[in-house]
Coordinates of C-alpha atoms and ligand atoms in Angstrom, one line a residue:
X28 CA -22.4 -2.7 3.2
X29 CA -21.2 -3.2 6.7
X30 CA -20.8 -1.4 9.9
X31 CA -17.2 -0.8 11.0
X32 CA -15.9 0.6 14.2
X33 CA -12.4 1.9 14.0
X34 CA -10.3 3.1 16.9
X35 CA -7.3 5.3 16.5
X36 CA -4.8 5.6 19.4
X37 CA -2.9 8.7 20.5
X38 CA 0.2 8.1 18.5
X39 CA -1.9 7.9 15.3
X40 CA -3.4 11.4 15.9
X41 CA -0.4 13.0 17.6
X42 CA -0.4 16.1 15.4
X43 CA -2.4 17.9 12.6
X44 CA -0.7 15.8 10.0
X45 CA -1.7 12.5 11.8
X46 CA -5.3 13.8 12.1
X47 CA -5.4 14.4 8.3
X48 CA -3.9 11.0 7.5
X49 CA -6.4 9.3 9.8
X50 CA -9.2 11.4 8.4
X51 CA -8.3 10.3 4.8
X52 CA -8.3 6.7 6.0
X53 CA -11.8 7.0 7.5
X54 CA -13.1 8.6 4.4
X55 CA -11.7 5.8 2.3
X56 CA -13.6 3.3 4.5
X57 CA -16.8 5.4 4.1
X58 CA -16.3 5.6 0.4
X59 CA -16.0 1.8 0.2
X60 CA -19.7 1.8 1.2
X61 CA -19.5 1.1 4.9
X62 CA -21.1 2.9 7.9
X63 CA -18.3 4.1 10.0
X64 CA -18.1 4.8 13.7
X65 CA -14.7 6.1 15.0
X66 CA -13.3 6.1 18.5
X67 CA -10.4 8.4 19.1
X68 CA -7.8 8.8 21.8
X69 CA -6.1 11.9 23.1
X70 CA -3.3 13.3 21.0
X71 CA 0.1 11.8 21.6
X72 CA 1.1 11.9 25.3
X73 CA -1.7 14.4 26.2
X74 CA -3.1 12.2 28.9
X75 CA 0.2 11.9 30.6
X76 CA 0.9 15.7 30.3
X77 CA -2.5 16.4 31.9
X78 CA -1.7 13.9 34.8
X79 CA 1.6 15.7 35.2
X80 CA -0.2 19.0 35.3
X81 CA -2.7 17.8 38.0
X82 CA 0.2 16.4 40.1
X83 CA 1.9 19.9 39.8
X84 CA -1.0 21.6 41.6
X85 CA -1.8 18.9 44.2
X86 CA -0.1 15.7 45.4
X87 CA -3.4 13.8 45.5
X88 CA -5.9 15.0 42.8
X89 CA -9.6 14.2 43.5
X90 CA -10.9 11.3 41.2
X91 CA -13.8 13.3 40.1
X92 CA -11.8 16.3 39.0
X93 CA -9.0 14.2 37.5
X94 CA -11.4 12.5 35.3
X95 CA -13.0 15.7 34.2
X96 CA -9.5 17.0 33.2
X97 CA -8.4 13.8 31.4
X98 CA -11.5 13.4 29.3
X99 CA -10.7 16.9 27.8
X100 CA -7.9 15.2 25.9
X101 CA -10.3 13.0 23.9
X102 CA -12.6 16.0 23.3
X103 CA -9.9 17.8 21.6
X104 CA -9.2 14.9 19.3
X105 CA -12.8 14.1 18.3
X106 CA -13.5 17.7 17.4
X107 CA -10.3 18.1 15.3
X108 CA -10.9 14.8 13.6
X109 CA -14.5 15.7 12.8
X110 CA -13.2 19.0 11.2
X111 CA -10.5 17.2 9.2
X112 CA -13.2 14.8 7.7
X113 CA -15.5 17.7 7.0
X114 CA -12.7 19.3 5.2
X115 CA -12.5 16.3 2.9
X116 CA -16.2 16.9 2.0
X117 CA -17.8 14.3 4.2
X118 CA -20.2 14.8 7.1
X119 CA -18.8 13.9 10.5
X120 CA -20.3 14.6 14.0
X121 CA -18.4 14.2 17.2
X122 CA -19.8 12.9 20.4
X123 CA -18.5 12.8 24.1
X124 CA -18.6 9.4 25.8
X125 CA -21.7 10.5 27.6
X126 CA -23.5 11.6 24.4
X127 CA -22.6 8.3 22.8
X128 CA -24.5 6.5 25.8
X129 CA -21.4 5.0 27.5
X130 CA -22.8 4.3 31.0
X131 CA -20.4 3.2 33.7
X132 CA -20.2 2.6 37.4
X133 CA -18.8 5.5 39.6
X134 CA -15.3 4.3 40.3
X135 CA -13.1 7.2 39.0
X136 CA -10.1 6.4 37.1
X137 CA -11.0 2.9 36.4
X138 CA -14.8 2.8 35.8
X139 CA -16.5 -0.3 34.3
X140 CA -19.0 0.0 31.5
X141 CA -22.4 -1.1 32.7
X142 CA -24.4 -0.2 29.5
X143 CA -24.1 1.3 26.1
X144 CA -27.0 3.1 24.6
X145 CA -25.7 4.6 21.3
X146 CA -29.0 6.1 20.1
X147 CA -27.5 9.2 18.9
X148 CA -24.6 7.3 17.2
X149 CA -27.1 5.1 15.3
X150 CA -29.2 8.2 14.2
X151 CA -25.9 9.9 12.9
X152 CA -24.7 7.0 10.8
X153 CA -28.2 6.2 9.5
X154 CA -28.4 9.8 8.3
X155 CA -25.1 9.1 6.4
X156 CA -22.6 10.9 8.8
X157 CA -19.5 9.4 10.2
X158 CA -19.7 9.4 14.0
X159 CA -16.6 10.2 16.0
X160 CA -16.7 9.2 19.7
X161 CA -14.3 10.3 22.4
X162 CA -12.7 7.2 23.8
X163 CA -11.9 6.2 27.4
X164 CA -14.8 8.0 29.1
X165 CA -18.4 7.5 30.2
X166 CA -20.9 8.9 32.6
X167 CA -21.8 7.3 36.0
X168 CA -25.2 5.8 36.3
X169 CA -25.5 6.8 39.9
X170 CA -23.6 10.1 40.3
X171 CA -24.0 11.4 36.7
X172 CA -20.4 12.5 37.0
X173 CA -17.9 11.9 34.1
X174 CA -15.7 8.9 34.5
X175 CA -12.7 7.4 32.8
X176 CA -12.1 3.7 32.0
X177 CA -8.4 3.5 33.0
X178 CA -5.3 3.9 31.0
X179 CA -5.6 2.6 27.5
X180 CA -9.5 2.5 27.9
X181 CA -10.3 3.8 24.4
X182 CA -9.9 0.2 23.1
X183 CA -12.7 -0.7 25.5
X184 CA -14.9 2.2 24.2
X185 CA -14.5 0.9 20.7
X186 CA -15.3 -2.7 21.4
X187 CA -18.2 -1.8 23.6
X188 CA -19.6 0.4 20.9
X189 CA -19.0 -2.3 18.3
X190 CA -20.9 -4.8 20.4
X191 CA -23.8 -2.5 21.1
X192 CA -24.1 -1.5 17.5
X193 CA -23.7 -5.1 16.3
X194 CA -20.8 -4.1 14.1
X195 CA -19.1 -6.5 11.7
X196 CA -15.7 -5.8 13.0
X197 CA -13.7 -3.6 15.4
X198 CA -10.5 -2.3 14.0
X199 CA -8.0 -1.0 16.5
X200 CA -5.4 1.2 14.7
X201 CA -2.1 1.8 16.4
X202 CA 1.6 2.5 15.9
X203 CA 2.8 -1.1 15.2
X204 CA 1.5 -3.6 12.5
X205 CA -0.5 -5.9 15.0
X206 CA 0.1 -8.0 18.0
X207 CA 3.7 -9.3 18.1
X208 CA 5.3 -12.1 20.0
X209 CA 6.8 -9.4 22.2
X210 CA 6.7 -5.7 22.5
X211 CA 8.7 -4.6 19.4
X212 CA 10.1 -1.6 21.3
X213 CA 11.9 -4.0 23.6
X214 CA 12.5 -7.0 21.5
X215 CA 13.3 -6.0 17.9
X216 CA 13.1 -9.7 16.8
X217 CA 9.4 -9.9 17.6
X218 CA 7.2 -11.6 15.1
X219 CA 3.8 -10.4 14.0
X220 CA 1.1 -12.9 15.0
X221 CA -1.6 -13.6 12.3
X222 CA -4.1 -14.6 14.9
X223 CA -4.3 -14.7 18.6
X224 CA -7.1 -16.2 20.6
X225 CA -9.1 -14.2 23.2
X226 CA -7.8 -16.4 25.8
X227 CA -4.1 -15.8 24.9
X228 CA -4.7 -12.0 24.3
X229 CA -6.5 -11.7 27.8
X230 CA -3.4 -13.2 29.4
X231 CA -1.0 -11.0 27.3
X232 CA -3.0 -7.9 28.1
X233 CA -3.1 -8.8 31.9
X234 CA 0.6 -9.4 31.8
X235 CA 1.2 -5.8 30.6
X236 CA 1.1 -6.0 26.7
X237 CA -0.6 -2.7 26.5
X238 CA -1.3 -3.1 22.7
X239 CA -4.8 -3.9 23.8
X240 CA -6.7 -2.9 27.0
X241 CA -7.6 -5.9 29.1
X242 CA -11.4 -5.0 29.4
X243 CA -11.7 -4.6 25.7
X244 CA -10.5 -8.2 25.1
X245 CA -12.9 -9.4 27.9
X246 CA -15.8 -7.5 26.1
X247 CA -14.9 -8.9 22.6
X248 CA -14.8 -12.4 24.0
X249 CA -18.2 -12.1 25.7
X250 CA -19.8 -10.9 22.4
X251 CA -17.7 -13.0 20.2
X252 CA -16.7 -9.9 18.2
X253 CA -13.5 -10.1 16.1
X254 CA -10.9 -7.5 16.6
X255 CA -8.4 -6.5 13.9
X256 CA -5.4 -4.8 15.4
X257 CA -3.3 -3.0 12.7
X258 CA -1.2 0.2 11.9
X259 CA -2.7 3.4 10.9
X260 CA 0.7 4.3 9.3
X261 CA 0.7 1.3 6.9
X262 CA -1.7 -0.7 4.6
X263 CA -0.5 -4.0 6.1
X264 CA -2.9 -6.7 7.4
X265 CA -2.7 -6.8 11.1
X266 CA -3.5 -9.4 13.8
X267 CA -7.0 -10.9 14.2
X268 CA -8.1 -11.6 17.8
X269 CA -10.5 -14.5 17.5
X270 CA -12.0 -17.5 19.4
X271 CA -9.7 -20.1 17.8
X272 CA -6.7 -20.2 15.6
X273 CA -7.6 -21.2 12.0
X274 CA -7.0 -24.9 11.4
X275 CA -3.7 -25.8 10.1
X276 CA -2.0 -22.5 11.0
X277 CA 1.0 -24.2 12.6
X278 CA 3.0 -21.1 13.2
X279 CA 0.2 -20.0 15.6
X280 CA 0.2 -23.3 17.4
X281 CA 3.7 -22.7 18.8
X282 CA 4.0 -23.6 22.5
X283 CA 4.5 -19.9 23.5
X284 CA 2.5 -17.2 21.7
X285 CA 4.2 -14.4 23.2
X286 CA 6.4 -12.8 25.9
X287 CA 5.0 -9.8 27.8
X288 CA 6.9 -7.4 30.2
X289 CA 5.4 -4.8 32.6
X290 CA 7.2 -2.0 34.4
X291 CA 4.1 -0.6 36.0
X292 CA 4.0 -2.7 39.2
X293 CA 5.6 -2.3 42.6
X294 CA 6.2 -4.8 45.4
X295 CA 5.1 -4.4 49.0
X296 CA 6.6 -6.7 51.7
X297 CA 5.0 -6.9 55.1
X298 CA 7.7 -8.1 57.5
X299 CA 7.2 -10.2 60.6
X300 CA 3.5 -11.0 60.2
X301 CA 2.2 -13.2 63.2
X302 CA 1.3 -16.6 61.6
X303 CA -2.3 -16.8 62.9
X304 CA -5.6 -17.8 61.1
X305 CA -7.3 -14.7 59.7
X306 CA -4.4 -12.4 59.5
X307 CA -4.0 -12.7 55.7
X308 CA -7.8 -12.2 55.4
X309 CA -7.7 -9.1 57.4
X310 CA -4.8 -7.6 55.5
X311 CA -6.2 -8.3 52.0
X312 CA -9.7 -7.2 53.0
X313 CA -8.4 -3.8 54.0
X314 CA -6.6 -3.5 50.7
X315 CA -9.7 -4.5 48.7
X316 CA -12.0 -2.1 50.7
X317 CA -9.8 0.6 49.4
X318 CA -10.3 -0.4 45.7
X319 CA -6.7 -1.4 45.3
X320 CA -6.1 -4.3 42.9
X321 CA -3.2 -6.6 43.7
X322 CA -1.6 -9.1 41.4
X323 CA 0.9 -11.7 42.7
X324 CA 1.2 -12.8 46.3
X325 CA 3.9 -14.8 48.0
X326 CA 3.8 -15.8 51.7
X327 CA 6.9 -17.5 53.1
X328 CA 6.8 -20.4 55.5
X329 CA 7.0 -19.0 59.0
X330 CA 10.2 -19.5 60.9
X331 CA 9.4 -22.0 63.7
X332 CA 11.4 -20.1 66.4
X333 CA 9.5 -16.8 65.9
X334 CA 6.1 -17.9 64.4
X335 CA 6.5 -14.9 62.1
X336 CA 6.3 -14.8 58.3
X337 CA 6.7 -12.2 55.5
X338 CA 4.0 -11.6 52.9
X339 CA 4.9 -9.9 49.6
X340 CA 2.5 -8.8 47.0
X341 CA 2.6 -6.7 43.8
X342 CA 0.2 -3.9 42.8
X343 CA 0.2 -1.0 40.4
X344 CA 2.9 1.5 41.3
X345 CA 0.3 4.3 41.2
X346 CA -1.5 2.6 44.1
X347 CA 1.6 2.1 46.3
X348 CA 1.1 5.1 48.4
X349 CA -2.4 4.4 49.3
X350 CA -1.7 0.7 50.0
X351 CA 1.1 1.6 52.3
X352 CA -1.1 4.1 54.3
X353 CA -3.8 1.4 54.6
X354 CA -1.4 -1.1 56.0
X355 CA 0.1 1.4 58.4
X356 CA -3.4 1.9 59.9
X357 CA -3.8 -1.7 60.7
X358 CA -0.1 -2.2 61.8
X359 CA -0.9 -2.0 65.5
X360 CA -3.9 -4.3 65.3
X361 CA -2.1 -7.0 63.4
X362 CA 1.3 -6.5 65.0
X363 CA 3.7 -7.0 62.1
X364 CA 7.2 -5.4 62.2
X365 CA 7.5 -3.2 59.2
X366 CA 6.4 -2.4 55.5
X367 CA 8.9 -2.4 52.6
X368 CA 8.0 -0.8 49.4
X369 CA 10.0 -1.5 46.2
X370 CA 9.1 0.1 42.9
X371 CA 12.2 -1.0 40.9
X372 CA 10.7 -4.4 40.0
X373 CA 9.5 -5.7 36.6
X374 CA 7.2 -8.5 35.6
X375 CA 8.1 -10.9 32.7
X376 CA 5.4 -13.3 31.4
X377 CA 5.3 -16.2 28.9
X378 CA 1.8 -16.8 27.4
X379 CA 0.8 -19.7 25.3
X380 CA -2.1 -22.2 25.1
X381 CA 0.5 -24.9 24.0
X382 CA 1.9 -24.7 27.6
X383 CA -1.1 -27.0 28.7
X384 CA 0.2 -29.9 26.8
X385 CA 4.0 -29.4 26.8
X386 CA 5.9 -30.2 30.0
X387 CA 9.3 -28.4 30.5
X388 CA 8.2 -24.8 29.7
X389 CA 9.1 -23.7 33.2
X390 CA 12.4 -25.4 33.1
X391 CA 13.4 -23.9 29.8
X392 CA 12.3 -20.4 30.9
X393 CA 14.1 -20.5 34.1
X394 CA 17.3 -21.8 32.4
X395 CA 17.2 -18.9 30.0
X396 CA 16.8 -16.5 32.9
X397 CA 19.8 -18.1 34.6
X398 CA 22.0 -18.0 31.5
X399 CA 21.0 -14.3 31.1
X400 CA 21.8 -13.6 34.8
X401 CA 18.4 -12.6 35.7
X402 CA 17.3 -13.4 39.3
X403 CA 13.8 -14.6 39.9
X404 CA 12.1 -12.9 43.0
X405 CA 8.5 -14.1 42.7
X406 CA 6.6 -16.7 40.5
X407 CA 3.0 -17.0 39.6
X408 CA 1.3 -19.2 37.0
X409 CA -2.1 -19.7 35.4
X410 CA -3.0 -22.5 33.0
X411 CA -1.6 -20.8 30.0
X412 CA 0.8 -18.2 31.7
X413 CA 4.0 -18.2 33.8
X414 CA 5.0 -14.8 35.3
X415 CA 8.1 -13.8 37.2
X416 CA 9.1 -10.8 39.2
X417 CA 12.7 -9.6 38.4
X418 CA 14.7 -6.5 39.0
X419 CA 13.4 -3.8 36.6
X420 CA 16.9 -3.3 35.1
X421 CA 17.0 -6.9 34.1
X422 CA 13.5 -6.8 32.5
X423 CA 14.2 -6.2 28.8
X424 CA 17.3 -8.5 28.8
X425 CA 15.1 -11.2 30.3
X426 CA 12.4 -10.6 27.7
X427 CA 14.8 -11.0 24.8
X428 CA 16.4 -14.1 26.4
X429 CA 13.0 -15.7 26.8
X430 CA 12.0 -14.8 23.3
X431 CA 15.1 -16.5 21.9
X432 CA 14.9 -19.6 24.1
X433 CA 11.4 -20.4 22.8
X434 CA 12.4 -20.0 19.2
X435 CA 10.3 -16.9 18.6
X436 CA 12.9 -14.7 17.1
X437 CA 12.1 -13.7 13.5
X438 CA 14.7 -14.5 10.9
X439 CA 14.7 -11.0 9.6
X440 CA 13.6 -8.0 11.5
X441 CA 9.9 -7.5 10.6
X442 CA 8.7 -5.3 13.5
X443 CA 8.3 -1.6 12.7
X444 CA 7.5 1.0 15.3
X445 CA 5.9 3.8 13.4
X446 CA 5.3 6.3 16.0
X447 CA 4.6 7.0 19.7
X448 CA 7.0 7.6 22.4
X449 CA 6.5 4.5 24.3
X450 CA 5.4 6.4 27.3
Ligands
LIG518 P1 -2.3 3.4 21.2 O1 -1.9 4.8 21.5 O2 -2.5 3.3 19.7 O3 -3.5 2.9 21.9 P2 -0.5 2.0 22.8 O4 0.8 2.6 23.1 O5 -1.5 1.8 23.8 O6 -1.0 2.6 21.5 O7 -0.1 0.5 22.3 C1 0.7 0.1 21.3 C2 2.0 -0.2 21.8 O8 1.9 -1.4 22.6 C3 3.1 -0.5 20.9 O9 3.8 0.7 20.4 C4 4.0 -1.4 21.7 O10 5.2 -0.8 22.1 C5 3.2 -2.0 22.8 N1 3.2 -3.5 22.9 C6 3.4 -4.1 24.0 N2 3.3 -5.4 23.8 C7 3.1 -5.6 22.5 C8 2.9 -6.7 21.6 N3 2.9 -7.9 22.1 N4 2.6 -6.5 20.3 C9 2.5 -5.2 19.9 N5 2.7 -4.1 20.6 C10 3.0 -4.3 21.9
LIG519 N1 -5.9 8.7 26.5 C1 -6.1 7.5 27.3 C2 -4.7 7.1 27.7 O1 -3.7 7.6 27.3 C3 -6.9 6.5 26.7 C4 -6.3 5.8 25.6 O2 -5.5 6.2 24.9 O3 -6.8 4.7 25.3 O4 -4.6 6.2 28.5
LIG520 MG1 -3.6 1.9 23.9

C-alpha cells in the first residue's frame, strides 16, 4: 500500500460528467489499496471567468479580495468531487487550502508556500477517507488572509502536499497525455517525452510550457519527488519528471528536449536613458520594489554623440500597467525621453541539456527562424535554454519551424488534446 497524491486540472473536471469520470478514477486507486489525497482545480475556465467578473466591477481589484474571489472556484470543485465520490460508496472529505495546512507568505496573487502542516489530511486518510484539497490556495502566516499561488498553482499545492505527506508519487492529471516536445495545441507533430529531468522541466515551465507550474517543479526537485504527468481522459502512461533520464534512453538524450512558446509577456522600452553609472540599478530597483518580476533585459550601446541608450525588458502582460506607472514616477529624476509598451510579442524557447555539449544549436535555430521569415527582436540564454522574442503573430509558425529543424517531429501524429479551451 502506498500514498498517492493526484491532482486534477480544470479541464478534467469541467462539468458534472468530468467530475464523475474523475471520481471513478480516484475510487479505482483507492480500491487498489492506496491511501489517496486529491488536489483539484476550479472547473473549466472558472478562474478566468471570475477574473473577468472582478474586472467588470473595478479596473484594479484589490489583491486580498481577488484572492478571496478566485479561491471560491476550487471550493466548488472540491465539494462536488467529494459528493461524486460519496455517491460511489466511498468516504471523501473536502478541505480548503487553509484547512489542509498550506501556509504562505502574504503576497496576494503569487504567494509562496512557506510551510505545509497537513494534520487534518493525515487524520482523514488514516481513518480510511479520501481527502480532497482545494488547489492554488493557502493562508498567509502573517495576515491570516486567504492567498493564491499564481495561475496554474494547483500543481504546486499537489507537490507540496505530496512532499509534506512523504507520498510515493505525485500524479498530475491533465488534458494531454504528458509532457510533449512542444505544446500539442500549437505543434500537432509534438512527441510525448517518456522522461524529462527536473532541470529541463524547470526551464520549459519558466519558458511558458504551462503543463506544469514552475514552483511545483522547484518543489519536486528539492524533495526529489517523482511527478507523473498524464491524462485523466486516457489510461496511457504519461511522462515522468525525474532527476536523471534512465540509462540508455537514447530518444530522451536528443540535443533539444522541447520547444516552448509563451504569449503572456509584454515588452517595455525606455527610450533615451542617460548612460550613467547607477541608472539601470535605480530603474530596476523601483520595478522590484513594486513586486514586478521581469524576464529578459537588453540594453543597447549608447550612441557616442548623445550619450543616450535604450533599455528594453519583458514582463508579464498583467504587470504592464503597474510597471509603466512606476517608470513614469521616476522619469523626471532619471531624465529619459519616453516609455514604449508593446504587448504583441511572443517568446520562443529551445530547451535541452544536450545543448551544453553540442555547438551550433543557436546557428540552426536562427537559420530556421530566417527560413520561416521570423524576425528576432531579443535573445537570452541559459546553460540549457535559448529564448528569443518575436512578433506574437509569428510565434506558432516559429515554434513549428524550430521543432522541425531539430528533428523533433513525430512520424505519425501522436498528440491528442482531450479537453480544455487552451485559455
Ligand atoms: P490543467 O487545467 O490540467 O492544469 P493546463 O492547461 O494548465 O491544464 O496545462 C495543460 C496544457 O498545457 C495542455 O493542454 C497544453 O496545451 C499545454 N502545454 C504547453 N506546453 C506543453 C508541453 N510541452 N507538453 C504538454 N502540454 C503543454
Ligand atoms: N484554477 C487556477 C488557475 O486557473 C489554478 C490551477 O488551475 O492550477 O490558474
Ligand atoms: Mg495547469
